Protein backbone atom coordinates (compact mmCIF):
# COMPACT_ATOMS: atom_id res chain seq x y z
CA UNK A 1 0.00 0.00 0.00
CA UNK A 2 0.91 3.66 -0.18
CA UNK A 3 3.59 4.74 2.29
CA UNK A 4 4.04 1.19 3.62
CA UNK A 5 7.30 -0.65 3.29
CA UNK A 6 8.99 -3.63 4.81
CA UNK A 7 12.61 -4.05 5.77
CA UNK A 8 15.13 -5.84 7.91
CA UNK A 9 16.34 -4.44 11.24
CA UNK A 10 20.11 -3.86 10.94
CA UNK A 11 20.84 -2.19 14.28
CA UNK A 12 18.94 -1.64 17.51
CA UNK A 13 19.84 0.72 20.32
CA UNK A 14 18.30 2.41 23.34
CA UNK A 15 18.14 6.21 23.07
CA UNK A 16 16.74 7.37 26.41
CA UNK A 17 12.95 7.34 26.08
CA UNK A 18 12.73 5.21 22.94
CA UNK A 19 14.73 2.90 20.68
CA UNK A 20 16.66 3.89 17.57
CA UNK A 21 16.87 1.30 14.82
CA UNK A 22 18.17 1.22 11.28
CA UNK A 23 16.06 -0.65 8.75
CA UNK A 24 17.19 -1.73 5.28
CA UNK A 25 14.44 -1.73 2.68
CA UNK A 26 15.77 -2.53 -0.77
CA UNK A 27 18.64 -0.15 -1.48
CA UNK A 28 17.76 2.42 1.20
CA UNK A 29 18.52 2.46 4.92
CA UNK A 30 16.11 4.21 7.26
CA UNK A 31 16.80 5.59 10.73
CA UNK A 32 13.68 4.93 12.81
CA UNK A 33 12.66 5.79 16.38
CA UNK A 34 10.20 3.39 17.99
CA UNK A 35 8.85 2.35 21.38
CA UNK A 36 8.78 -1.31 20.27
CA UNK A 37 11.66 -3.60 21.24
CA UNK A 38 12.89 -5.40 18.13
CA UNK A 39 15.57 -7.94 17.26
CA UNK A 40 18.33 -7.44 14.70
CA UNK A 41 17.39 -9.46 11.62
CA UNK A 42 13.66 -9.14 12.27
CA UNK A 43 11.40 -8.05 9.39
CA UNK A 44 9.37 -4.95 10.18
CA UNK A 45 6.57 -3.21 8.33
CA UNK A 46 6.58 0.56 8.46
CA UNK A 47 3.85 3.07 7.76
CA UNK A 48 5.35 6.50 7.21
CA UNK A 49 2.90 9.42 7.12
CA UNK A 50 3.90 11.87 4.39
CA UNK A 51 4.17 14.79 6.82
CA UNK A 52 6.73 12.91 8.96
CA UNK A 53 9.17 12.01 6.17
CA UNK A 54 12.56 13.74 6.48
CA UNK A 55 15.16 13.03 3.83
CA UNK A 56 18.79 13.78 4.69
CA UNK A 57 22.12 12.63 3.37
CA UNK A 58 24.00 10.23 5.65
CA UNK A 59 26.63 12.92 6.43
CA UNK A 60 23.91 15.30 7.65
CA UNK A 61 22.43 12.65 9.97
CA UNK A 62 25.86 12.07 11.53
CA UNK A 63 26.21 15.84 12.12
CA UNK A 64 22.76 16.08 13.70
CA UNK A 65 23.49 13.11 15.98
CA UNK A 66 26.77 14.66 17.17
CA UNK A 67 25.07 18.00 17.89
CA UNK A 68 22.39 16.39 20.07
CA UNK A 69 24.91 14.78 22.48
Short mmCIF file of N, CA, C and O in Angstrom, two decimals, residues 6-42:
data_model
loop_
_atom_site.label_atom_id
_atom_site.label_comp_id
_atom_site.label_asym_id
_atom_site.label_seq_id
_atom_site.Cartn_x
_atom_site.Cartn_y
_atom_site.Cartn_z
N UNK A 6 8.45 -2.65 3.87
CA UNK A 6 8.99 -3.63 4.81
C UNK A 6 10.50 -3.60 4.70
O UNK A 6 11.06 -3.17 3.69
N UNK A 7 11.15 -4.02 5.77
CA UNK A 7 12.61 -4.05 5.77
C UNK A 7 13.13 -4.89 6.90
O UNK A 7 12.38 -5.38 7.74
N UNK A 8 14.45 -5.04 6.90
CA UNK A 8 15.13 -5.84 7.91
C UNK A 8 15.82 -4.93 8.91
O UNK A 8 16.49 -3.97 8.51
N UNK A 9 15.68 -5.21 10.20
CA UNK A 9 16.34 -4.44 11.24
C UNK A 9 17.84 -4.74 11.20
O UNK A 9 18.26 -5.89 11.32
N UNK A 10 18.66 -3.70 10.99
CA UNK A 10 20.11 -3.86 10.94
C UNK A 10 20.76 -3.59 12.29
O UNK A 10 21.69 -4.27 12.69
N UNK A 11 20.30 -2.54 12.97
CA UNK A 11 20.84 -2.19 14.28
C UNK A 11 19.70 -1.80 15.20
O UNK A 11 18.63 -1.39 14.76
N UNK A 12 19.94 -1.94 16.50
CA UNK A 12 18.94 -1.64 17.51
C UNK A 12 19.66 -1.04 18.70
O UNK A 12 20.66 -1.59 19.17
N UNK A 13 19.20 0.10 19.17
CA UNK A 13 19.84 0.72 20.32
C UNK A 13 18.84 1.51 21.15
O UNK A 13 17.82 1.98 20.64
N UNK A 14 19.15 1.66 22.43
CA UNK A 14 18.30 2.41 23.34
C UNK A 14 18.74 3.86 23.34
O UNK A 14 19.93 4.15 23.46
N UNK A 15 17.80 4.79 23.17
CA UNK A 15 18.14 6.21 23.07
C UNK A 15 17.42 7.03 24.13
O UNK A 15 16.87 8.08 23.83
N UNK A 16 17.38 6.58 25.37
CA UNK A 16 16.74 7.37 26.41
C UNK A 16 15.29 6.98 26.60
O UNK A 16 14.99 6.09 27.38
N UNK A 17 14.37 7.65 25.88
CA UNK A 17 12.95 7.34 26.08
C UNK A 17 12.38 6.47 24.98
O UNK A 17 11.21 6.13 24.99
N UNK A 18 13.20 6.12 23.99
CA UNK A 18 12.73 5.21 22.94
C UNK A 18 13.93 4.45 22.36
O UNK A 18 15.03 4.55 22.88
N UNK A 19 13.67 3.67 21.33
CA UNK A 19 14.73 2.90 20.68
C UNK A 19 15.02 3.51 19.31
O UNK A 19 14.12 4.02 18.65
N UNK A 20 16.28 3.43 18.90
CA UNK A 20 16.66 3.89 17.57
C UNK A 20 17.13 2.66 16.79
O UNK A 20 17.99 1.93 17.25
N UNK A 21 16.51 2.44 15.64
CA UNK A 21 16.87 1.30 14.82
C UNK A 21 17.21 1.78 13.42
O UNK A 21 16.80 2.87 13.01
N UNK A 22 18.01 1.00 12.71
CA UNK A 22 18.17 1.22 11.28
C UNK A 22 17.52 0.04 10.58
O UNK A 22 17.60 -1.10 11.04
N UNK A 23 16.82 0.34 9.50
CA UNK A 23 16.06 -0.65 8.75
C UNK A 23 16.48 -0.55 7.29
O UNK A 23 16.48 0.53 6.71
N UNK A 24 16.86 -1.71 6.71
CA UNK A 24 17.19 -1.73 5.28
C UNK A 24 15.96 -2.20 4.51
O UNK A 24 15.41 -3.27 4.79
N UNK A 25 15.56 -1.39 3.55
CA UNK A 25 14.44 -1.73 2.68
C UNK A 25 14.93 -1.53 1.25
O UNK A 25 15.11 -0.41 0.80
N UNK A 26 15.22 -2.63 0.58
CA UNK A 26 15.77 -2.53 -0.77
C UNK A 26 17.15 -1.89 -0.71
O UNK A 26 18.00 -2.32 0.05
N UNK A 27 17.32 -0.80 -1.46
CA UNK A 27 18.64 -0.15 -1.48
C UNK A 27 18.70 1.09 -0.60
O UNK A 27 19.63 1.88 -0.71
N UNK A 28 17.71 1.28 0.28
CA UNK A 28 17.76 2.42 1.20
C UNK A 28 17.85 1.93 2.64
O UNK A 28 17.40 0.83 2.98
N UNK A 29 18.45 2.74 3.49
CA UNK A 29 18.52 2.46 4.92
C UNK A 29 17.82 3.59 5.65
O UNK A 29 18.10 4.76 5.41
N UNK A 30 16.90 3.24 6.53
CA UNK A 30 16.11 4.21 7.26
C UNK A 30 16.52 4.23 8.73
O UNK A 30 16.77 3.18 9.32
N UNK A 31 16.58 5.42 9.30
CA UNK A 31 16.80 5.59 10.73
C UNK A 31 15.43 5.81 11.35
O UNK A 31 14.71 6.73 10.96
N UNK A 32 15.04 4.93 12.29
CA UNK A 32 13.68 4.93 12.81
C UNK A 32 13.72 4.99 14.33
O UNK A 32 14.52 4.30 14.97
N UNK A 33 12.84 5.80 14.93
CA UNK A 33 12.66 5.79 16.38
C UNK A 33 11.35 5.09 16.68
O UNK A 33 10.34 5.33 16.03
N UNK A 34 11.37 4.19 17.67
CA UNK A 34 10.20 3.39 17.99
C UNK A 34 10.16 3.10 19.48
O UNK A 34 11.18 3.16 20.16
N UNK A 35 8.99 2.79 19.99
CA UNK A 35 8.85 2.35 21.38
C UNK A 35 8.78 0.83 21.47
O UNK A 35 8.64 0.27 22.55
N UNK A 36 8.88 0.15 20.32
CA UNK A 36 8.78 -1.31 20.27
C UNK A 36 10.17 -1.92 20.31
O UNK A 36 11.05 -1.51 19.56
N UNK A 37 10.37 -2.90 21.18
CA UNK A 37 11.66 -3.60 21.24
C UNK A 37 11.70 -4.62 20.11
O UNK A 37 10.79 -5.43 19.96
N UNK A 38 12.77 -4.55 19.32
CA UNK A 38 12.89 -5.40 18.13
C UNK A 38 14.22 -6.11 18.14
O UNK A 38 15.15 -5.69 18.82
N UNK A 39 14.32 -7.18 17.36
CA UNK A 39 15.57 -7.94 17.26
C UNK A 39 16.24 -7.64 15.93
O UNK A 39 15.57 -7.48 14.90
N UNK A 40 17.58 -7.58 15.95
CA UNK A 40 18.33 -7.44 14.70
C UNK A 40 18.00 -8.64 13.82
O UNK A 40 17.94 -9.77 14.29
N UNK A 41 17.76 -8.40 12.54
CA UNK A 41 17.39 -9.46 11.62
C UNK A 41 15.89 -9.63 11.45
O UNK A 41 15.45 -10.30 10.52
N UNK A 42 15.12 -9.04 12.34
CA UNK A 42 13.66 -9.14 12.27
C UNK A 42 13.14 -8.33 11.08
O UNK A 42 13.69 -7.29 10.73
#
